[in-house]
Each structure stands twice: as structure tokens, then as C-alpha cells.
Coordinates of C-alpha atoms in Angstrom, one line a residue:
X1 CA -150.5 -71.8 -50.4
X2 CA -151.6 -75.1 -51.8
X3 CA -148.0 -76.1 -52.3
X4 CA -147.2 -75.4 -48.7
X5 CA -150.1 -77.5 -47.5
X6 CA -149.1 -80.5 -49.7
X7 CA -145.5 -80.3 -48.5
X8 CA -146.6 -80.3 -44.9
X9 CA -148.8 -83.3 -45.4
X10 CA -146.0 -85.2 -47.2
X11 CA -143.7 -84.9 -44.2
X12 CA -146.0 -85.2 -41.1
X13 CA -143.2 -86.3 -38.7
X14 CA -141.1 -83.3 -39.6
X15 CA -143.8 -80.8 -38.7
X16 CA -145.0 -82.7 -35.6
X17 CA -148.4 -83.8 -37.0
X18 CA -150.1 -87.1 -36.3
X19 CA -152.1 -87.5 -39.5
X20 CA -154.1 -90.5 -38.4
X21 CA -155.2 -88.8 -35.3
X22 CA -155.5 -85.4 -36.8
X23 CA -153.9 -83.8 -33.8
X24 CA -150.5 -82.1 -33.2
X25 CA -148.0 -84.1 -31.3
X26 CA -145.0 -82.8 -29.4
X27 CA -141.6 -83.4 -30.9
X28 CA -138.4 -84.0 -29.0
X29 CA -137.2 -80.5 -29.9
X30 CA -140.4 -79.0 -28.5
X31 CA -139.8 -80.9 -25.2
X32 CA -136.2 -79.7 -25.0
X33 CA -137.3 -76.1 -25.7
X34 CA -139.9 -76.3 -22.9
X35 CA -137.4 -77.8 -20.5
X36 CA -134.9 -75.1 -21.4
X37 CA -137.5 -72.4 -20.9
X38 CA -138.3 -73.8 -17.4
X39 CA -134.7 -74.0 -16.4
X40 CA -133.9 -70.5 -17.6
X41 CA -137.1 -69.0 -15.9
X42 CA -136.5 -67.0 -12.7
X43 CA -139.1 -69.3 -11.1
X44 CA -136.4 -72.0 -11.0
X45 CA -134.7 -69.8 -8.4
X46 CA -137.8 -69.7 -6.3
X47 CA -138.0 -73.5 -6.5
X48 CA -134.4 -74.2 -5.6
X49 CA -134.4 -71.5 -3.0
X50 CA -137.4 -73.3 -1.4
X51 CA -135.2 -76.4 -1.4
X52 CA -132.5 -74.3 0.3
X53 CA -135.0 -73.1 2.9
X54 CA -136.7 -76.5 3.4
X55 CA -133.5 -78.6 3.6
X56 CA -132.9 -77.6 7.3
X57 CA -136.5 -78.7 8.0
X58 CA -135.8 -82.0 6.2
X59 CA -132.7 -82.7 8.3
X60 CA -133.8 -80.9 11.5
X61 CA -136.1 -83.7 12.7
X62 CA -133.2 -86.2 12.4
X63 CA -130.7 -83.8 14.0
X64 CA -133.2 -82.8 16.7
X65 CA -134.0 -86.4 17.6
X66 CA -130.4 -87.6 17.6
X67 CA -128.8 -84.6 19.3
X68 CA -131.8 -83.2 21.3
X69 CA -132.8 -79.6 21.7
X70 CA -129.5 -78.6 23.3
X71 CA -127.4 -80.2 20.6
X72 CA -129.7 -78.6 18.0
X73 CA -129.1 -75.2 19.5
X74 CA -125.3 -75.7 19.5
X75 CA -125.4 -76.8 15.9
X76 CA -127.5 -73.8 14.9
X77 CA -125.0 -71.5 16.6
X78 CA -122.0 -73.1 15.0
X79 CA -123.6 -73.1 11.6
X80 CA -124.6 -69.5 11.9
X81 CA -121.0 -68.6 12.8
X82 CA -119.7 -70.5 9.8
X83 CA -122.0 -68.4 7.6
X84 CA -121.5 -65.0 9.3
X85 CA -117.7 -65.1 9.6
X86 CA -116.9 -65.4 5.9
X87 CA -119.4 -62.7 5.1
X88 CA -117.6 -60.3 7.5
X89 CA -114.2 -61.4 6.1
X90 CA -115.4 -61.0 2.5
X91 CA -115.6 -57.2 3.2
X92 CA -118.4 -56.7 0.6
X93 CA -116.5 -58.4 -2.2
X94 CA -119.5 -60.4 -3.5
X95 CA -121.7 -57.3 -3.8
X96 CA -118.9 -55.4 -5.6
X97 CA -118.6 -58.3 -8.0
X98 CA -122.4 -58.2 -8.5
X99 CA -122.4 -54.6 -9.5
X100 CA -119.4 -55.0 -11.9
X101 CA -120.9 -58.1 -13.4
X102 CA -124.2 -56.2 -14.0
X103 CA -122.5 -53.4 -15.9
X104 CA -119.5 -55.1 -17.6
X105 CA -117.3 -58.2 -17.9
X106 CA -116.5 -59.9 -14.6
X107 CA -113.5 -62.0 -15.6
X108 CA -110.7 -59.7 -14.4
X109 CA -112.5 -59.0 -11.1
X110 CA -113.0 -62.7 -10.3
X111 CA -109.3 -63.4 -11.0
X112 CA -108.4 -60.9 -8.3
X113 CA -110.8 -62.7 -5.9
X114 CA -108.9 -65.9 -6.5
X115 CA -105.7 -64.2 -5.2
X116 CA -107.3 -62.7 -2.1
X117 CA -109.3 -65.7 -0.7
X118 CA -106.4 -68.0 0.4
X119 CA -105.1 -65.2 2.8
X120 CA -108.5 -65.3 4.6
X121 CA -108.4 -68.9 5.7
X122 CA -106.1 -68.5 8.7
X123 CA -108.1 -65.5 9.8
X124 CA -111.3 -67.5 9.7
X125 CA -109.6 -70.3 11.7
X126 CA -108.5 -67.8 14.4
X127 CA -112.0 -66.4 14.6
X128 CA -113.4 -69.9 15.0
X129 CA -111.0 -70.5 17.9
X130 CA -112.1 -67.4 19.7
X131 CA -115.8 -68.2 19.2
X132 CA -115.3 -71.7 20.4
X133 CA -113.4 -70.5 23.5
X134 CA -115.6 -67.5 24.6
X135 CA -119.0 -67.8 22.9
X136 CA -120.0 -71.5 22.2
X137 CA -118.1 -72.8 25.2
X138 CA -120.4 -75.9 25.6
X139 CA -118.8 -77.8 22.7
X140 CA -116.9 -81.0 23.5
X141 CA -113.3 -81.2 22.2
X142 CA -114.2 -83.2 19.1
X143 CA -117.0 -80.9 18.2
X144 CA -114.8 -77.9 18.8
X145 CA -112.1 -79.2 16.4
X146 CA -114.7 -79.9 13.7
X147 CA -116.1 -76.4 14.2
X148 CA -112.7 -74.8 13.8
X149 CA -112.0 -76.8 10.6
X150 CA -115.4 -75.8 9.3
X151 CA -114.6 -72.2 10.0
X152 CA -111.5 -72.5 7.8
X153 CA -113.5 -74.1 5.0
X154 CA -116.2 -71.5 5.3
X155 CA -114.0 -69.1 3.3
X156 CA -115.2 -71.0 0.3
X157 CA -118.6 -69.4 1.0
X158 CA -117.2 -66.1 0.0
X159 CA -116.1 -67.6 -3.3
X160 CA -119.6 -69.1 -3.8
X161 CA -121.2 -65.7 -3.2
X162 CA -118.9 -64.1 -5.8
X163 CA -119.7 -66.9 -8.3
X164 CA -123.4 -66.3 -7.7
X165 CA -123.0 -62.6 -8.2
X166 CA -121.4 -63.3 -11.6
X167 CA -124.3 -65.5 -12.6
X168 CA -126.8 -62.9 -11.4
X169 CA -125.1 -60.3 -13.5
X170 CA -125.4 -62.6 -16.5
X171 CA -129.0 -63.5 -15.6
X172 CA -128.2 -67.2 -15.8
X173 CA -131.1 -68.3 -13.7
X174 CA -130.6 -72.1 -14.2
X175 CA -127.0 -71.8 -13.1
X176 CA -127.9 -69.7 -10.1
X177 CA -130.5 -72.3 -9.0
X178 CA -127.9 -75.1 -9.3
X179 CA -125.2 -73.2 -7.3
X180 CA -127.5 -72.0 -4.5
X181 CA -128.9 -75.5 -4.0
X182 CA -125.6 -77.4 -4.0
X183 CA -124.5 -76.8 -0.4
X184 CA -127.9 -77.5 1.3
X185 CA -128.5 -80.6 -0.8
X186 CA -125.0 -81.9 -0.1
X187 CA -125.5 -81.2 3.6
X188 CA -128.8 -83.0 3.6
X189 CA -127.2 -86.0 1.9
X190 CA -124.4 -86.1 4.5
X191 CA -126.8 -85.9 7.4
X192 CA -128.9 -88.7 5.9
X193 CA -125.8 -90.8 5.4
X194 CA -124.7 -90.3 9.0
X195 CA -128.2 -91.2 10.3
X196 CA -128.2 -94.4 8.2
X197 CA -124.8 -95.4 9.4
X198 CA -125.6 -94.6 13.0
X199 CA -122.9 -92.0 13.1
X200 CA -124.9 -88.8 13.4
X201 CA -123.2 -86.8 16.0
X202 CA -122.5 -83.0 16.2
X203 CA -118.9 -83.4 14.9
X204 CA -120.3 -85.4 11.9
X205 CA -122.8 -82.7 11.1
X206 CA -120.3 -79.9 11.3
X207 CA -117.9 -81.9 9.1
X208 CA -120.6 -82.4 6.5
X209 CA -121.3 -78.6 6.6
X210 CA -117.7 -77.9 5.9
X211 CA -117.5 -80.4 3.1
X212 CA -120.7 -79.1 1.5
X213 CA -119.4 -75.6 1.4
X214 CA -116.2 -76.7 -0.4
X215 CA -118.4 -78.6 -2.9
X216 CA -120.5 -75.6 -3.7
X217 CA -117.2 -73.6 -4.3
X218 CA -116.1 -76.2 -6.9
X219 CA -119.5 -76.1 -8.6
X220 CA -119.2 -72.3 -8.8
X221 CA -115.8 -72.7 -10.5
X222 CA -117.3 -75.1 -13.0
X223 CA -120.3 -72.9 -13.7
X224 CA -118.4 -69.6 -14.2
X225 CA -115.4 -71.3 -16.0
X226 CA -113.2 -68.2 -15.5
X227 CA -109.5 -69.2 -15.5
X228 CA -107.2 -67.8 -12.9
X229 CA -104.8 -66.9 -15.7
X230 CA -105.3 -63.7 -17.5
X231 CA -105.7 -60.0 -16.8
X232 CA -106.7 -59.1 -13.2
X233 CA -108.5 -56.0 -11.8
X234 CA -106.4 -53.7 -9.7
X235 CA -107.0 -54.6 -6.0
X236 CA -107.2 -51.1 -4.6
X237 CA -110.2 -49.9 -6.6
X238 CA -111.9 -53.2 -6.0
X239 CA -111.2 -52.9 -2.3
X240 CA -112.6 -49.4 -2.2
X241 CA -115.8 -50.5 -3.9
X242 CA -116.2 -53.5 -1.6
X243 CA -115.6 -51.6 1.6
X244 CA -118.6 -49.5 0.8
X245 CA -120.7 -52.7 0.9
X246 CA -118.7 -54.5 3.6
X247 CA -120.8 -53.3 6.5
X248 CA -124.0 -53.7 4.6
X249 CA -123.6 -57.3 3.6
X250 CA -122.2 -58.3 7.0
X251 CA -125.1 -56.5 8.7
X252 CA -127.6 -58.1 6.4
X253 CA -126.3 -61.6 7.1
X254 CA -125.9 -60.9 10.8
X255 CA -129.5 -59.9 11.1
X256 CA -130.4 -63.5 10.1
X257 CA -127.6 -65.4 11.8
X258 CA -126.3 -63.4 14.8
X259 CA -129.6 -63.8 16.8
X260 CA -129.1 -67.6 16.7
X261 CA -125.6 -67.3 18.1
X262 CA -126.6 -64.8 20.7
X263 CA -129.7 -66.9 21.7
X264 CA -127.4 -69.6 23.1
X265 CA -126.0 -67.1 25.6
X266 CA -129.2 -65.1 26.2
X267 CA -131.8 -68.0 26.6
X268 CA -129.7 -71.2 26.8
X269 CA -129.1 -74.0 24.3
X270 CA -132.5 -75.7 24.8
X271 CA -134.6 -72.6 24.0
X272 CA -132.1 -71.6 21.3
X273 CA -132.9 -75.0 19.6
X274 CA -136.6 -74.1 19.6
X275 CA -135.9 -70.6 18.4
X276 CA -133.7 -72.1 15.5
X277 CA -136.7 -74.1 14.2
X278 CA -138.9 -70.9 14.3
X279 CA -136.4 -68.8 12.4
X280 CA -136.0 -71.6 9.8
X281 CA -139.8 -71.7 9.2
X282 CA -140.2 -67.9 9.2
X283 CA -137.4 -67.6 6.6
X284 CA -139.3 -69.8 4.0
X285 CA -141.1 -66.8 2.4
X286 CA -137.7 -65.4 1.5
X287 CA -137.7 -67.7 -1.5
X288 CA -139.7 -65.1 -3.4
X289 CA -137.5 -62.3 -2.2
X290 CA -134.4 -64.0 -3.7
X291 CA -136.2 -64.5 -7.0
X292 CA -137.5 -60.9 -7.3
X293 CA -134.1 -59.4 -6.3
X294 CA -132.3 -61.6 -8.9
X295 CA -134.5 -60.3 -11.7
X296 CA -134.7 -56.7 -10.7
X297 CA -131.1 -56.1 -9.7
X298 CA -129.6 -55.6 -13.1
X299 CA -132.3 -53.1 -14.2
X300 CA -132.1 -51.2 -11.0
X301 CA -128.3 -51.0 -11.2
X302 CA -128.4 -49.7 -14.8
X303 CA -131.1 -47.1 -14.0
X304 CA -130.8 -43.8 -12.2
X305 CA -132.9 -41.2 -10.5
X306 CA -136.6 -41.5 -10.7
X307 CA -136.5 -44.6 -12.8
X308 CA -134.5 -46.4 -10.2
X309 CA -136.9 -45.3 -7.4
X310 CA -139.9 -46.6 -9.4
X311 CA -138.2 -50.0 -9.9
X312 CA -137.4 -50.1 -6.2
X313 CA -140.9 -49.3 -5.2
X314 CA -142.2 -52.0 -7.6
X315 CA -139.8 -54.5 -6.1
X316 CA -141.0 -53.7 -2.6
X317 CA -144.7 -53.9 -3.6
X318 CA -144.6 -57.2 -5.4
X319 CA -142.3 -58.7 -2.7
X320 CA -144.8 -57.9 0.0
X321 CA -147.7 -59.1 -2.2
X322 CA -146.1 -62.5 -3.0
X323 CA -144.6 -63.1 0.5
X324 CA -147.9 -62.7 2.2
X325 CA -149.4 -65.9 0.8
X326 CA -146.8 -68.3 2.1
X327 CA -146.8 -66.6 5.5
X328 CA -150.6 -67.2 5.9
X329 CA -150.2 -70.8 4.8
X330 CA -147.3 -71.4 7.2
X331 CA -149.2 -69.8 10.1
X332 CA -152.1 -72.2 9.5
X333 CA -150.1 -75.4 9.2
X334 CA -147.1 -75.1 11.5
X335 CA -149.1 -75.7 14.8
X336 CA -149.8 -79.2 13.4
X337 CA -146.7 -79.9 11.4
X338 CA -144.0 -78.9 13.9
X339 CA -144.9 -81.5 16.6
X340 CA -145.6 -84.0 13.8
X341 CA -142.3 -83.6 12.1
X342 CA -140.0 -82.8 15.0
X343 CA -141.7 -84.7 17.8
X344 CA -143.5 -83.6 21.0
X345 CA -140.2 -82.3 22.4
X346 CA -140.4 -79.4 20.0
X347 CA -144.1 -78.4 20.6
X348 CA -142.7 -75.4 22.5
X349 CA -141.5 -74.1 19.2
X350 CA -145.0 -73.5 17.8
X351 CA -145.8 -70.2 19.6
X352 CA -142.2 -69.0 18.9
X353 CA -142.7 -69.8 15.2
X354 CA -146.0 -68.0 15.1
X355 CA -144.4 -64.9 16.5
X356 CA -141.6 -65.0 14.0
X357 CA -144.0 -65.5 11.1
X358 CA -145.6 -62.1 12.1
X359 CA -142.3 -60.6 10.9
X360 CA -141.7 -62.8 7.8
X361 CA -143.0 -60.2 5.3
X362 CA -140.6 -57.6 6.9
X363 CA -137.7 -60.0 6.7
X364 CA -138.4 -60.7 3.0
X365 CA -138.9 -57.0 2.1
X366 CA -135.6 -56.3 4.0
X367 CA -133.7 -58.5 1.7
X368 CA -135.1 -57.0 -1.5
X369 CA -134.8 -53.4 -0.2
X370 CA -131.1 -54.1 0.7
X371 CA -130.4 -55.4 -2.8
X372 CA -132.0 -52.3 -4.3
X373 CA -129.7 -50.1 -2.1
X374 CA -126.8 -52.1 -3.4
X375 CA -128.0 -51.6 -7.0
X376 CA -128.1 -47.8 -6.4
X377 CA -124.5 -48.0 -4.9
X378 CA -125.7 -46.8 -1.5
X379 CA -124.1 -49.4 0.7
X380 CA -123.5 -47.1 3.6
X381 CA -127.2 -46.4 4.0
X382 CA -127.9 -50.1 3.8
X383 CA -125.4 -50.7 6.5
X384 CA -127.0 -48.1 8.7
X385 CA -130.5 -49.6 8.2
X386 CA -129.3 -53.1 9.0
X387 CA -127.3 -52.1 12.0
X388 CA -130.1 -50.2 13.6
X389 CA -132.5 -53.1 13.4
X390 CA -129.8 -55.7 14.4
X391 CA -128.6 -53.7 17.4
X392 CA -132.1 -53.3 18.7
X393 CA -132.8 -56.9 18.1
X394 CA -129.7 -58.1 20.0
X395 CA -130.3 -55.7 22.9
X396 CA -133.9 -56.7 23.3
X397 CA -132.9 -60.4 23.2
X398 CA -130.8 -59.9 26.3
X399 CA -133.5 -57.8 28.0
X400 CA -136.6 -59.9 27.4
X401 CA -135.0 -63.2 26.4
X402 CA -134.1 -64.3 29.9
X403 CA -137.7 -63.6 31.0
X404 CA -139.7 -65.0 28.0
X405 CA -137.2 -67.5 26.7
X406 CA -137.7 -68.4 23.0
X407 CA -140.8 -66.2 22.7
X408 CA -138.7 -63.2 23.9
X409 CA -136.0 -64.0 21.3
X410 CA -138.7 -64.1 18.6
X411 CA -140.2 -60.8 19.6
X412 CA -136.8 -59.2 19.6
X413 CA -136.2 -60.5 16.1
X414 CA -139.5 -59.3 14.7
X415 CA -139.0 -55.8 16.2
X416 CA -135.5 -55.7 14.6
X417 CA -136.9 -56.7 11.2
X418 CA -139.6 -54.1 11.4
X419 CA -137.2 -51.3 12.3
X420 CA -134.8 -52.4 9.5
X421 CA -137.7 -52.3 7.0
X422 CA -138.7 -48.8 7.9
X423 CA -135.1 -47.6 7.8
X424 CA -134.4 -49.3 4.4
X425 CA -137.5 -47.7 2.8
X426 CA -136.4 -44.3 4.1
X427 CA -133.0 -44.9 2.7
X428 CA -134.5 -45.7 -0.7
X429 CA -136.4 -42.4 -0.5
X430 CA -139.7 -44.0 -1.4
X431 CA -142.9 -42.1 -0.8
X432 CA -145.9 -43.6 0.9
X433 CA -147.9 -43.2 -2.3
X434 CA -145.3 -45.2 -4.3
X435 CA -145.7 -48.2 -2.0
X436 CA -149.5 -48.4 -2.3
X437 CA -150.5 -51.5 -4.2
X438 CA -151.8 -51.2 -7.8
X439 CA -154.0 -53.6 -9.8
X440 CA -151.1 -54.1 -12.2
X441 CA -148.8 -55.4 -9.4
X442 CA -150.4 -58.9 -9.6
X443 CA -149.5 -59.2 -13.3
X444 CA -146.0 -57.7 -12.6
X445 CA -145.5 -60.3 -9.8
X446 CA -146.3 -63.1 -12.2
X447 CA -144.1 -61.8 -15.0
X448 CA -141.1 -61.2 -12.7
X449 CA -141.3 -64.5 -10.9
X450 CA -142.0 -66.8 -13.9
X451 CA -140.6 -64.9 -16.9
X452 CA -138.0 -62.6 -15.5
X453 CA -139.7 -59.8 -17.4
X454 CA -140.6 -56.3 -16.2
X455 CA -143.3 -54.3 -17.9
X456 CA -141.5 -50.9 -17.8
X457 CA -144.5 -49.2 -19.3
X458 CA -146.5 -50.1 -16.2
X459 CA -143.9 -49.1 -13.6

């Protein structure tokens, strides 16, 4: 023992000791290890997802002041269409890739995706033309052209979702964080640049949205680094798997985006702009949902029977527990922050936002419950749950929207989220007792969000 002590003292720098101060000092390797631990922690997903959710709030004041409520509503509808259309065209491919990546090597599957995507571009352009002609008819010719081009580029969003699924299957949390933040950060930069140059118009913003989608696709190619050359999966088995999830993923995305498109028709562009701000704020607590689902998915996919149900119940409990805190904070601060950030013209969005926040926990739980259904390979039940809530939400929007305006659209959305939550929990076959909070859930929440670790002994 004495020899070891002497050797340590003779090389203080090697062992990180400051002999004169008598205290330990951190070496460069220690710093690198700590940075690496932070980057690879699931909490980095929550942080970057918060950036994803906040980026519309960062750019929205600029867009709102330059374009006005009507222009903001048109942009929200166009952007929602550019997100929803590729999810429908993707036919569940990203979720099929996620399951395969969680249980085996994803290379052959991703090479097949490379072959399929180019054929979807003209279809997306055609859909964009129909939406511009019959749904968002208030677009001027230049904005319409930018929107249709953006619809073609939006196919890259399918590739981005597939790349993200590969990273989730490999639990590469740092890479997931980078990929999911690329598009919103690039869009924010483009909007800021247009504002500085005095060129911030609706066509400019739509063009930036298209370019940022393509950039995220390129980043996904770099992060996964899977060459198009090599063995490919057979298309038919992959198609059969993806079709089972097609309706579920489309319905899940539609529940978040379709109301913003429908709102332009049901309540007008002005109120749709106020409603878009409310939806953006109410979606902020979903940061914790994305983190929890990313951590729990692989374990849920590799489990079966009672073990899978226990993991699903734990996911739901800790999601509701962690989402409740930001909902309360947002409810207390948005009445002051919305007029301050967006201007007095958007004060009417405050009551709409408070209504939407009443359903934020349901919205977050919906996402996690949907991912658990995917992990259990029960895409059809997920589809049914999402469609029931979405159908009710859209129907109510046309019934009470024209009467109550943005508040009616918010009420319709909250009712849809609540119904979807109940249907998803029923589809997961979770008992009421399994959803009751336990004292250990607080510790589990901390472990899942910060360490990516599940204490299976306490499940």
C-alpha cells in the first residue's frame, strides 16, 4: 500500500491531484467523459425536443408581426400539410423500421427505403396541388408555388423519421437529439435571415421550411452512415409490416396537424392563427413524452405478455407525472407571455391556450401510449384509438368552431385528446390499478429521463 501512495504522489498530474492545494482537480479526460455522459443521456432528447417545440415560439412573433394573424394561419395550415402528407405517404415505414432496428440490424431495411422514397415525390406534389386548389385557396400564386415545391421536398421527412427510428433502435440518444433539432433550428435561422434582410414573406418562410427538411435528411444520412449499396430487405414483407402501422402513424400525426388545417376552413384564417399559437404552447410538455418513449420502446418491444403491460403502465404513469409540472408552469405564465412576445394582436390567443393546456397531459400520454402499442405490434388498435379521437375532434370543430371561434377549436381538440387517451389505454389492456401512482414512480421518472435506465425490479 505504501508503494502505491508514493507512486501516486510522484505523479500528481497523472492522477489529477493538486498537491499544493491538497485538492482533486478535474483532468481533460474527466471533462470529456462528463460531456460524453451528458450527450448520451436521454435528457439530451428532452432538451433538444424542447428546442423543437420552442422554435415555433421563437419565430412565431416575427412571422406573426410580419404576416399578421391571417398570414400566420395560412402558414400554420401549409406547414401542417407538409408534415401530414409525407406521414400518410410513408405508409407506416418509419414505425416498421423502428421495430426492426430494435430487434436486429437495420441496414438492409434502410436500403429498401432508399429505393422507395423517390417514387413518392410526384405523389406528394400532386397532393399539394389539390390542397392548394381546394383547401388552402387563399394563397397567392407565389405562395402556392412555394407550397407545392415544399410538398415535394417533404418526402425527405419520411427519410428523417426512418433515420430517427434507426437511432432509437440503437439508443444513440445524442444522435437522436441532433437529428430531431436540425430541421427546426435551420428553419429558425432561415426566418431570422429573412427578417434581417427585410424579405420575410409567406413564400420565403415556406421555402425555408422545404430547405430545412432536406437538410435534416442529409444529416440523417450522415448519422446513420448506411450505404445504399449492399443487401436489401424484400419489399413485400416490409410493406406488410408497414401497412399495419400506416393508419396508426398517419392518425397520430393527423391528430396534431389536421385540426390546424381544418381550422382555416372552420373558423377562418385569423382565428386559426390564434389557435396555432395555442396548439404550439400546449404541445411543449410533449418533450418529456418523446424522451420517455425513446427510452422505453426497445424494452417494450423485446418484452411480451404481462412484462410488456407492466412496462406500458409504468410509461403512462411517469409520463403523466412529469408532464403535469410544465403544464402548470405554462398555465401560470402564458397569460403574461403571449401578449408580451407576440403583441397585443394575439391577446385573444390566451384563453384558447389555457383551454388547450387542459388537454396537454392527455396529448403527451397519447404519444407514449401510441408508441407502446407499436412496440407490442398492435398498430391496428393504435389506428382505431387515434381515428376515434381525431374524427370526434374534427366533427366538433365544424359544429362549435363557427360559434365559439378559436375557443371552440380548442375545446374540440381537448375532447379528441381525451377520447384518444381512453381508447389507447383500453387497447393496451391496462387495469385501473396498474395506472395508480406509486412512490417509486418519482425515482423511475428521474432514472428514465436522465439516465435511460429502468429499474425492472420495481416495475
